[in-house]
mmCIF file of C-alpha atoms and ligand atoms in Angstrom:
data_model
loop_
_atom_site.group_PDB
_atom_site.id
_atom_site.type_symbol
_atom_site.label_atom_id
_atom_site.label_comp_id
_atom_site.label_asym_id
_atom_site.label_seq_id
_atom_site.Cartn_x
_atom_site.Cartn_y
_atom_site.Cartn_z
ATOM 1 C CA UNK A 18 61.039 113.061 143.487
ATOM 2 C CA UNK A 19 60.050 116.150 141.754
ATOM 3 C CA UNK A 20 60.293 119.997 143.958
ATOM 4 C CA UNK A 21 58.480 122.569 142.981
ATOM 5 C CA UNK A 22 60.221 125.979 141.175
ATOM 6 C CA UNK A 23 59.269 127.588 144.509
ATOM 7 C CA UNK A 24 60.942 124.549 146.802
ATOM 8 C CA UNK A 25 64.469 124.597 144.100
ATOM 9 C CA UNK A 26 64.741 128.975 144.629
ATOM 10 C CA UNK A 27 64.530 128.486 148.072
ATOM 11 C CA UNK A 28 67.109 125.344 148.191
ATOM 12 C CA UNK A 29 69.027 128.248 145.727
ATOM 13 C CA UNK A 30 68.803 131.126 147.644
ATOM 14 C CA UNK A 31 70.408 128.649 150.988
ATOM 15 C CA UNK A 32 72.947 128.006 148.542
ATOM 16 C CA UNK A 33 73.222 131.594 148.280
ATOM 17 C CA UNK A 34 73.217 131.553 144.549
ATOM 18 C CA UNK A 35 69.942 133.645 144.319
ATOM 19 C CA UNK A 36 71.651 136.443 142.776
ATOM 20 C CA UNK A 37 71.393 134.430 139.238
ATOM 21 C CA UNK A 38 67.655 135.166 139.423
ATOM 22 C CA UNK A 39 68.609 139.287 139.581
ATOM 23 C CA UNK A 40 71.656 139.245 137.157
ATOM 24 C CA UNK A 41 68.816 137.818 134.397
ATOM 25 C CA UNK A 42 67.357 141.252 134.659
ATOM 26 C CA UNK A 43 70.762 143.583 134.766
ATOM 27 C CA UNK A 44 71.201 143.858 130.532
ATOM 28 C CA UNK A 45 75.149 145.386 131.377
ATOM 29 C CA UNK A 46 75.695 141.651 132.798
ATOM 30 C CA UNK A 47 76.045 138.691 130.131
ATOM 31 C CA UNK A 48 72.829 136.549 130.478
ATOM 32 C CA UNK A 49 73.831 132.957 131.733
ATOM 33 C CA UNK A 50 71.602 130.418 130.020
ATOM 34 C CA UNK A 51 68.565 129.735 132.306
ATOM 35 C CA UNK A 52 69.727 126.649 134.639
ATOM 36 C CA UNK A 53 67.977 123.810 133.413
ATOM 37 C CA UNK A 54 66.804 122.783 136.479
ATOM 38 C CA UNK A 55 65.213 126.192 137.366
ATOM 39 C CA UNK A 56 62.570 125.293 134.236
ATOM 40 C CA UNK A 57 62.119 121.583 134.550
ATOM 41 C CA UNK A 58 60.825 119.478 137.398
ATOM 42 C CA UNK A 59 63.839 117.724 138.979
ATOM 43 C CA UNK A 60 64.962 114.136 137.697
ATOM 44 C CA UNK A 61 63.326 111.309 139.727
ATOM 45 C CA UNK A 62 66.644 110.177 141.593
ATOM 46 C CA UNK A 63 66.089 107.056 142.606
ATOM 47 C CA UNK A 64 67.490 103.229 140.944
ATOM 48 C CA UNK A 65 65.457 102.440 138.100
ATOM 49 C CA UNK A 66 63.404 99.565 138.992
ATOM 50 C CA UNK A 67 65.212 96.682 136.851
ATOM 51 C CA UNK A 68 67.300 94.752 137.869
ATOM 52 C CA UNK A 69 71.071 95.406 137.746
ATOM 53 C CA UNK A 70 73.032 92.655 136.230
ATOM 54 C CA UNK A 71 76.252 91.662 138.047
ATOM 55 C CA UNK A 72 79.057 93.342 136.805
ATOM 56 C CA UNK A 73 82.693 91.653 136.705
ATOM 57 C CA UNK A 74 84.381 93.217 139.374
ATOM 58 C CA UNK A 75 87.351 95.600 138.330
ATOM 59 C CA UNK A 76 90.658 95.809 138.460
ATOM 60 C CA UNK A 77 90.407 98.720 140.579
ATOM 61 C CA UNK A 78 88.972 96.623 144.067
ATOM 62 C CA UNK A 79 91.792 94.243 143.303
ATOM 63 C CA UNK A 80 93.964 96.452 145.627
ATOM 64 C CA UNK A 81 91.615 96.247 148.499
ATOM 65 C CA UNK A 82 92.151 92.469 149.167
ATOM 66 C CA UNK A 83 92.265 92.679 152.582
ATOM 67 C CA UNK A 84 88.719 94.005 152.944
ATOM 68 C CA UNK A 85 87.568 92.028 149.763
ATOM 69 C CA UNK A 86 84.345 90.125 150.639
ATOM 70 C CA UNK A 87 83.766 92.304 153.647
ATOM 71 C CA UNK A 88 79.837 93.216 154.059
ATOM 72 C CA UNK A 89 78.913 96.632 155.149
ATOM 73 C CA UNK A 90 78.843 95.614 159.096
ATOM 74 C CA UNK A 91 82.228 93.787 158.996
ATOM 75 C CA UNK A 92 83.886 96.624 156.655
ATOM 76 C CA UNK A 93 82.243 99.532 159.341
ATOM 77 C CA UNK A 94 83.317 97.346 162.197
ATOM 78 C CA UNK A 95 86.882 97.088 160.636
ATOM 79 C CA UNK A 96 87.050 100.672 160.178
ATOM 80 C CA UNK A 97 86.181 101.131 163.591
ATOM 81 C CA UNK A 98 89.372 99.599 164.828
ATOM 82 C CA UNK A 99 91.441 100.944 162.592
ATOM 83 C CA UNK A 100 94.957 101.513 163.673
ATOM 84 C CA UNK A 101 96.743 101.319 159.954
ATOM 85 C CA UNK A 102 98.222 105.137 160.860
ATOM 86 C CA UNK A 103 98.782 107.728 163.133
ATOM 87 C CA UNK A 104 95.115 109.360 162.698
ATOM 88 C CA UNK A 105 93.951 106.732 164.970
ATOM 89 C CA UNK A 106 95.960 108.719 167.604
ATOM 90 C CA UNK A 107 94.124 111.797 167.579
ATOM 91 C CA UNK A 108 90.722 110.946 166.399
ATOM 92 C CA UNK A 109 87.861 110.655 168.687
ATOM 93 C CA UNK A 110 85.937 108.041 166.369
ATOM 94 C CA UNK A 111 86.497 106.982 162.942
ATOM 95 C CA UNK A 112 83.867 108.648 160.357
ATOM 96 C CA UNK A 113 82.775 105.624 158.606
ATOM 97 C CA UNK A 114 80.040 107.224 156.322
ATOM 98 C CA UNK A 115 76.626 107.739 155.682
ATOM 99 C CA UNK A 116 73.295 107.330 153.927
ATOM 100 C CA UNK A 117 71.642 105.499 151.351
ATOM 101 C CA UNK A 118 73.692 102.127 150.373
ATOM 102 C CA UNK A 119 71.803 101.629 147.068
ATOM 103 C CA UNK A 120 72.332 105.700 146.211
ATOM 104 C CA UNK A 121 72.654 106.351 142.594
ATOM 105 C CA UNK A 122 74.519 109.345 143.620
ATOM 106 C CA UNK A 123 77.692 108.522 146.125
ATOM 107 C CA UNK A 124 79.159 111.838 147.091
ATOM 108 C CA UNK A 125 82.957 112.079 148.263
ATOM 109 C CA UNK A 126 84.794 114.738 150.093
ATOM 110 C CA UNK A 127 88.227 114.885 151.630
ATOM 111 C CA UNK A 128 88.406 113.964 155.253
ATOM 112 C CA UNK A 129 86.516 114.125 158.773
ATOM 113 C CA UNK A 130 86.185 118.076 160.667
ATOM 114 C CA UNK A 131 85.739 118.705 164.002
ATOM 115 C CA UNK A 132 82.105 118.560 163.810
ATOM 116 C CA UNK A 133 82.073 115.501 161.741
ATOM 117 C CA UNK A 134 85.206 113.893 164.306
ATOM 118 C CA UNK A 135 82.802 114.750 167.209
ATOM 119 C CA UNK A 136 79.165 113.308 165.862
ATOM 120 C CA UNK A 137 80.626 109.891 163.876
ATOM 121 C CA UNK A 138 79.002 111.529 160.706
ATOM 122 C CA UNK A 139 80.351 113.106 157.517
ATOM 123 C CA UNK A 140 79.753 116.800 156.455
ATOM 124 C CA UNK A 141 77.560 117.798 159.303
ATOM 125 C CA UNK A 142 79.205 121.241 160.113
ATOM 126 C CA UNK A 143 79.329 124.608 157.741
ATOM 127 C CA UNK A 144 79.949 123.606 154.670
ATOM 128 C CA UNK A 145 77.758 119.856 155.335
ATOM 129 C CA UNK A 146 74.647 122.324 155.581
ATOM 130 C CA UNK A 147 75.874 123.512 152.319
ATOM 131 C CA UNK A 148 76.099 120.669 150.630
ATOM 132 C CA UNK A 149 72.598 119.790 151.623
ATOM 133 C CA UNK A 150 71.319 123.436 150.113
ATOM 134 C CA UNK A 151 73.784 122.176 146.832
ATOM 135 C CA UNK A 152 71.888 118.549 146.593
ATOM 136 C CA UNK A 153 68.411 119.780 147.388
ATOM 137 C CA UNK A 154 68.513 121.806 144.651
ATOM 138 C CA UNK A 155 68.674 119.009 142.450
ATOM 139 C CA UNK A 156 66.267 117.804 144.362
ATOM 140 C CA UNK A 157 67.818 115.425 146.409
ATOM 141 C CA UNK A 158 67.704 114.627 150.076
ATOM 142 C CA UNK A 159 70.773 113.912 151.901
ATOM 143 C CA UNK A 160 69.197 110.595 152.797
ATOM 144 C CA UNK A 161 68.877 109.341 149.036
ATOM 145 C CA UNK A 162 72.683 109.450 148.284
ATOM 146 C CA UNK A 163 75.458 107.814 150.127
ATOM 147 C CA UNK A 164 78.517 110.733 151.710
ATOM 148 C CA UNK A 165 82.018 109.143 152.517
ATOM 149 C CA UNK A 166 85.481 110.713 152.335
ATOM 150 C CA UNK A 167 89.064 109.636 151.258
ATOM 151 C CA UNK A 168 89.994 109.464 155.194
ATOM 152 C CA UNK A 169 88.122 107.862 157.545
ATOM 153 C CA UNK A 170 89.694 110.045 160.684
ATOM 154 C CA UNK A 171 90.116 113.987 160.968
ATOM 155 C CA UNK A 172 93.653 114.915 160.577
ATOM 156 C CA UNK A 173 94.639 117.350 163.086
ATOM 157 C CA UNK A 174 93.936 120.633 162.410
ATOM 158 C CA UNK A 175 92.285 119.831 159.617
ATOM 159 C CA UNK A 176 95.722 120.005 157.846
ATOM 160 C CA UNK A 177 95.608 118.016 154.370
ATOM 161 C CA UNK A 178 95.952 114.394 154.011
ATOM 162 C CA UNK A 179 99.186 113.016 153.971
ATOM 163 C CA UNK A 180 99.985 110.273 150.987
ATOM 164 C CA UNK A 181 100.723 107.502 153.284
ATOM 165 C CA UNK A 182 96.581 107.727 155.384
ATOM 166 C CA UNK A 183 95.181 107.894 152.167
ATOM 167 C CA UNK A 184 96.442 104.770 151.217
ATOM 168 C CA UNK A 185 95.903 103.123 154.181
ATOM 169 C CA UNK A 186 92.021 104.697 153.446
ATOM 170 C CA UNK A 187 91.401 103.200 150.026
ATOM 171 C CA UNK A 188 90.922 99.957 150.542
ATOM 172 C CA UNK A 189 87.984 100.796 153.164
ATOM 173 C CA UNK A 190 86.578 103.569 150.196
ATOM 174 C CA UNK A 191 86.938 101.109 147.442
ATOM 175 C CA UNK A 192 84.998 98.330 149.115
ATOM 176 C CA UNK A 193 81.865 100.843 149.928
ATOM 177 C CA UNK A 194 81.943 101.505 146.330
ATOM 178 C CA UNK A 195 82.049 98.364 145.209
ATOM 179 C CA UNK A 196 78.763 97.833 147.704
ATOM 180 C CA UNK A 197 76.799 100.534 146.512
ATOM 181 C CA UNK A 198 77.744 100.488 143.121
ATOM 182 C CA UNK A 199 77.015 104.099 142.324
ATOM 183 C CA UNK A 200 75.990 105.333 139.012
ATOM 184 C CA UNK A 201 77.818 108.831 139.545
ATOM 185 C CA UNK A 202 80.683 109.901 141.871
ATOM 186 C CA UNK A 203 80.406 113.557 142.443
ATOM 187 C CA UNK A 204 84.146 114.492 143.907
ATOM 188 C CA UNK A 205 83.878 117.671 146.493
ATOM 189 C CA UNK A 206 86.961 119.879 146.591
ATOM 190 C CA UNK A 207 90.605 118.610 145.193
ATOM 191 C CA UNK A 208 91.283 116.059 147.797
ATOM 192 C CA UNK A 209 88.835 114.236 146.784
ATOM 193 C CA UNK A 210 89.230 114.868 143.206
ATOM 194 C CA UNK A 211 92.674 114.550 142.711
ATOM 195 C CA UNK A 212 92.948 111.258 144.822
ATOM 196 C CA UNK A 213 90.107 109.444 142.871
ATOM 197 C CA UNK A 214 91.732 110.768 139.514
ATOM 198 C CA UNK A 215 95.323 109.661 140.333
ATOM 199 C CA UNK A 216 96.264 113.173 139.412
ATOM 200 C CA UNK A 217 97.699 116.299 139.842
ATOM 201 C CA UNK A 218 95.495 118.592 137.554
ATOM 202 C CA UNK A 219 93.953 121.922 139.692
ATOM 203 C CA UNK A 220 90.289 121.430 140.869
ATOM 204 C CA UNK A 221 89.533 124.380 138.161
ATOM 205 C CA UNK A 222 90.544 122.334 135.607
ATOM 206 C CA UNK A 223 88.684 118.778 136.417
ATOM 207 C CA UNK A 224 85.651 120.172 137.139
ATOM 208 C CA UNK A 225 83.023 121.015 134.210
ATOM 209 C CA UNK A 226 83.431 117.486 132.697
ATOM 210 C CA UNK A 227 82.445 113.943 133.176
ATOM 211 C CA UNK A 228 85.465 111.624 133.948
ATOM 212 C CA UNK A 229 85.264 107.954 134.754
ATOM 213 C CA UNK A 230 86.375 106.066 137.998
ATOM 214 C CA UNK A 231 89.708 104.448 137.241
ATOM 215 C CA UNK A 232 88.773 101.264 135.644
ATOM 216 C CA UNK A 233 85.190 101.056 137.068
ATOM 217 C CA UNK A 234 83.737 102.954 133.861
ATOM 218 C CA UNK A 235 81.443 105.116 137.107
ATOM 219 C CA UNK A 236 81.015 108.264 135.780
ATOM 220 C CA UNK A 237 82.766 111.197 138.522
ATOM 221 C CA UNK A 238 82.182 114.580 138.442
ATOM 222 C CA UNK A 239 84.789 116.839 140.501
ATOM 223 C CA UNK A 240 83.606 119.966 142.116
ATOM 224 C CA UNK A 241 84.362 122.618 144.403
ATOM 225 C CA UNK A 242 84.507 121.958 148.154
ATOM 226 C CA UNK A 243 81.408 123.572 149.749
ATOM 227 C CA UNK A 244 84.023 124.966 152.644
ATOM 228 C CA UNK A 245 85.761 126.717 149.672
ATOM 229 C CA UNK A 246 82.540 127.821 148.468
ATOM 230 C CA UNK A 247 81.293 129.232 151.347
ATOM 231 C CA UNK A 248 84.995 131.076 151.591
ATOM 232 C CA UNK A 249 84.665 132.098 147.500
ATOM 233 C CA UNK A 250 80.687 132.893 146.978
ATOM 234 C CA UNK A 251 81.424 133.595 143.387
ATOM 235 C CA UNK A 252 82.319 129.593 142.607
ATOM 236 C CA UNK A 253 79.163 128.505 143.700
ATOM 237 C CA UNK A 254 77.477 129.533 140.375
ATOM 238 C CA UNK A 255 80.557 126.680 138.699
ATOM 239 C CA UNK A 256 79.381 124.327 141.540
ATOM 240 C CA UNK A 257 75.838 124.934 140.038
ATOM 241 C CA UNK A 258 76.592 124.028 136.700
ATOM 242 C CA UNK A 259 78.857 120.861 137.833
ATOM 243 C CA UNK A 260 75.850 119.432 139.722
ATOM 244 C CA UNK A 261 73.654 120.298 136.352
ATOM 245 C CA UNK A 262 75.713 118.343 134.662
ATOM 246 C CA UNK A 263 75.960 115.012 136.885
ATOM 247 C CA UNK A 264 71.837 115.067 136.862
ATOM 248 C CA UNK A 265 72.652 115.244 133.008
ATOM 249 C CA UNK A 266 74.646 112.455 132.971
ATOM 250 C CA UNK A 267 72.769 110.123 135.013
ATOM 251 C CA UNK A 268 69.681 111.120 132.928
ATOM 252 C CA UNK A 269 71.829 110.689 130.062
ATOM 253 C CA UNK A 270 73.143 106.928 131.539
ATOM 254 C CA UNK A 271 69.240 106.095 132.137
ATOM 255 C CA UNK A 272 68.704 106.322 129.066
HETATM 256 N N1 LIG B 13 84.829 118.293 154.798
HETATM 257 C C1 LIG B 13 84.960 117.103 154.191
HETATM 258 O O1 LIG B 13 85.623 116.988 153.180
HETATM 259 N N2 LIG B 13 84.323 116.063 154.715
HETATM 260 C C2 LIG B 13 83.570 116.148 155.791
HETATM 261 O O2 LIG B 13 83.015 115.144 156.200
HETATM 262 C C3 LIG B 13 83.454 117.394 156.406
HETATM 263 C C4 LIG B 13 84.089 118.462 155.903
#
């Protein structure tokens, strides 16, 4: 799918990052290079048409026996009942995830909100409408990539996950990523990041390069969480660049 340059300012300007138009025109400010993406038509997102040949499975799913073998209405029923920690407690339905199963792009944040907790649906609140603005203008549509998180249940107050739910979680994540087999794992926000990456490293310093998914060889990207950018405007023009550089990359791995 291609958007025009008028379609990707608008999708800019809801991301609020508009002002990078402007600053091109203020000679006390350092000039950014021009965002690729402003000049050329957006990357056709979808699978290429060939098929894919069957991969060996790794390492990585060996961990999720339990749900090994599941298919997506037994692994979303499963996660339904759910009762492996407290979150089931307090939740008022599990947020399973959503979108395209065959998505190139599988996007993963950090845990259910109240919105999400309410409507069964990841990022559908705040800083969901901002990650639609932050796909679009890449030209994507929500509906073309596949949205989970590391936890499948809001934690109360939207405190952060606690070790012990996340790996009760992983098993359910790993399995919908061994379904879609993604071609790019964009991480929102450190949760995310650091859980994927079995690390400790700052969100600052993962983001701005490509890492791979554990033993997978899936290329992830790690960005900032829209509900941090919508707190810290400034990052957004960072969150920019990151998504510049997964369309890169998949262009890149298309060959
Ligand atoms: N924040 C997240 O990380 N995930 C959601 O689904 C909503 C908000």
């Amino acid at each position: 799918m291609s958007i025009s340059r008028e379609q990707q300012l608008q999708y800019l300007e809801a991301m609020g990052i508009q002002a990078w138009t402007a600053r091109q025109a203020d000679p006390a400010v350092p000039v950014e290079p021009q965002p690729a993406a402003m000049e050329s038509p957006a990357p056709a997102p979808g699978k290429a048409d060939e098929p894919v040949p069957e991969a060996p499975t790794p390492d990585v799913f060996a961990a999720s026996s339990d749900v090994a073998g599941l298919d997506w209405p037994a692994l979303e029923a499963r996660v339904s009942d759910c009762r492996l920690c407290d979150l089931h407690s307090s939740r008022t339905q599990t947020v399973f995830g959503v979108g395209n199963r065959n998505a190139d792009w599988l996007i993963i944040g950090e845990a259910p909100g109240h919105d999400e907790d309410q409507q069964g649906e990841p990022f559908v609140g705040r800083a969901g409408q901002l990650l639609n603005a932050m796909l679009q203008a890449v030209g994507l549509q929500r509906e073309q990539v596949y949205i989970a998180n590391i936890l499948k249940c809001r934690p109360p107050n939207n405190r952060d996950p606690k070790p012990e739910e996340v790996v009760c979680c992983e098993p359910y994540l790993l399995r919908q990523i061994e379904l879609i087999r993604p071609r790019l794992i964009l991480a929102v926000g450190r949760i995310a990041a650091q859980n994927l990456l079995n690390t400790q490293t700052p969100i600052g310093k993962l983001r701005g390069e490509v890492h791979r998914f554990r033993d997978t060889g899936i290329p992830l990207i790690a960005t900032y969480h829209p509900a941090y950018l919508l707190r810290s405007p400034l990052e957004k023009r960072k969150s920019w660049q990151d998504l510049q550089l997964a369309v890169r990359t998949l262009q890149e791995q298309n060959g």
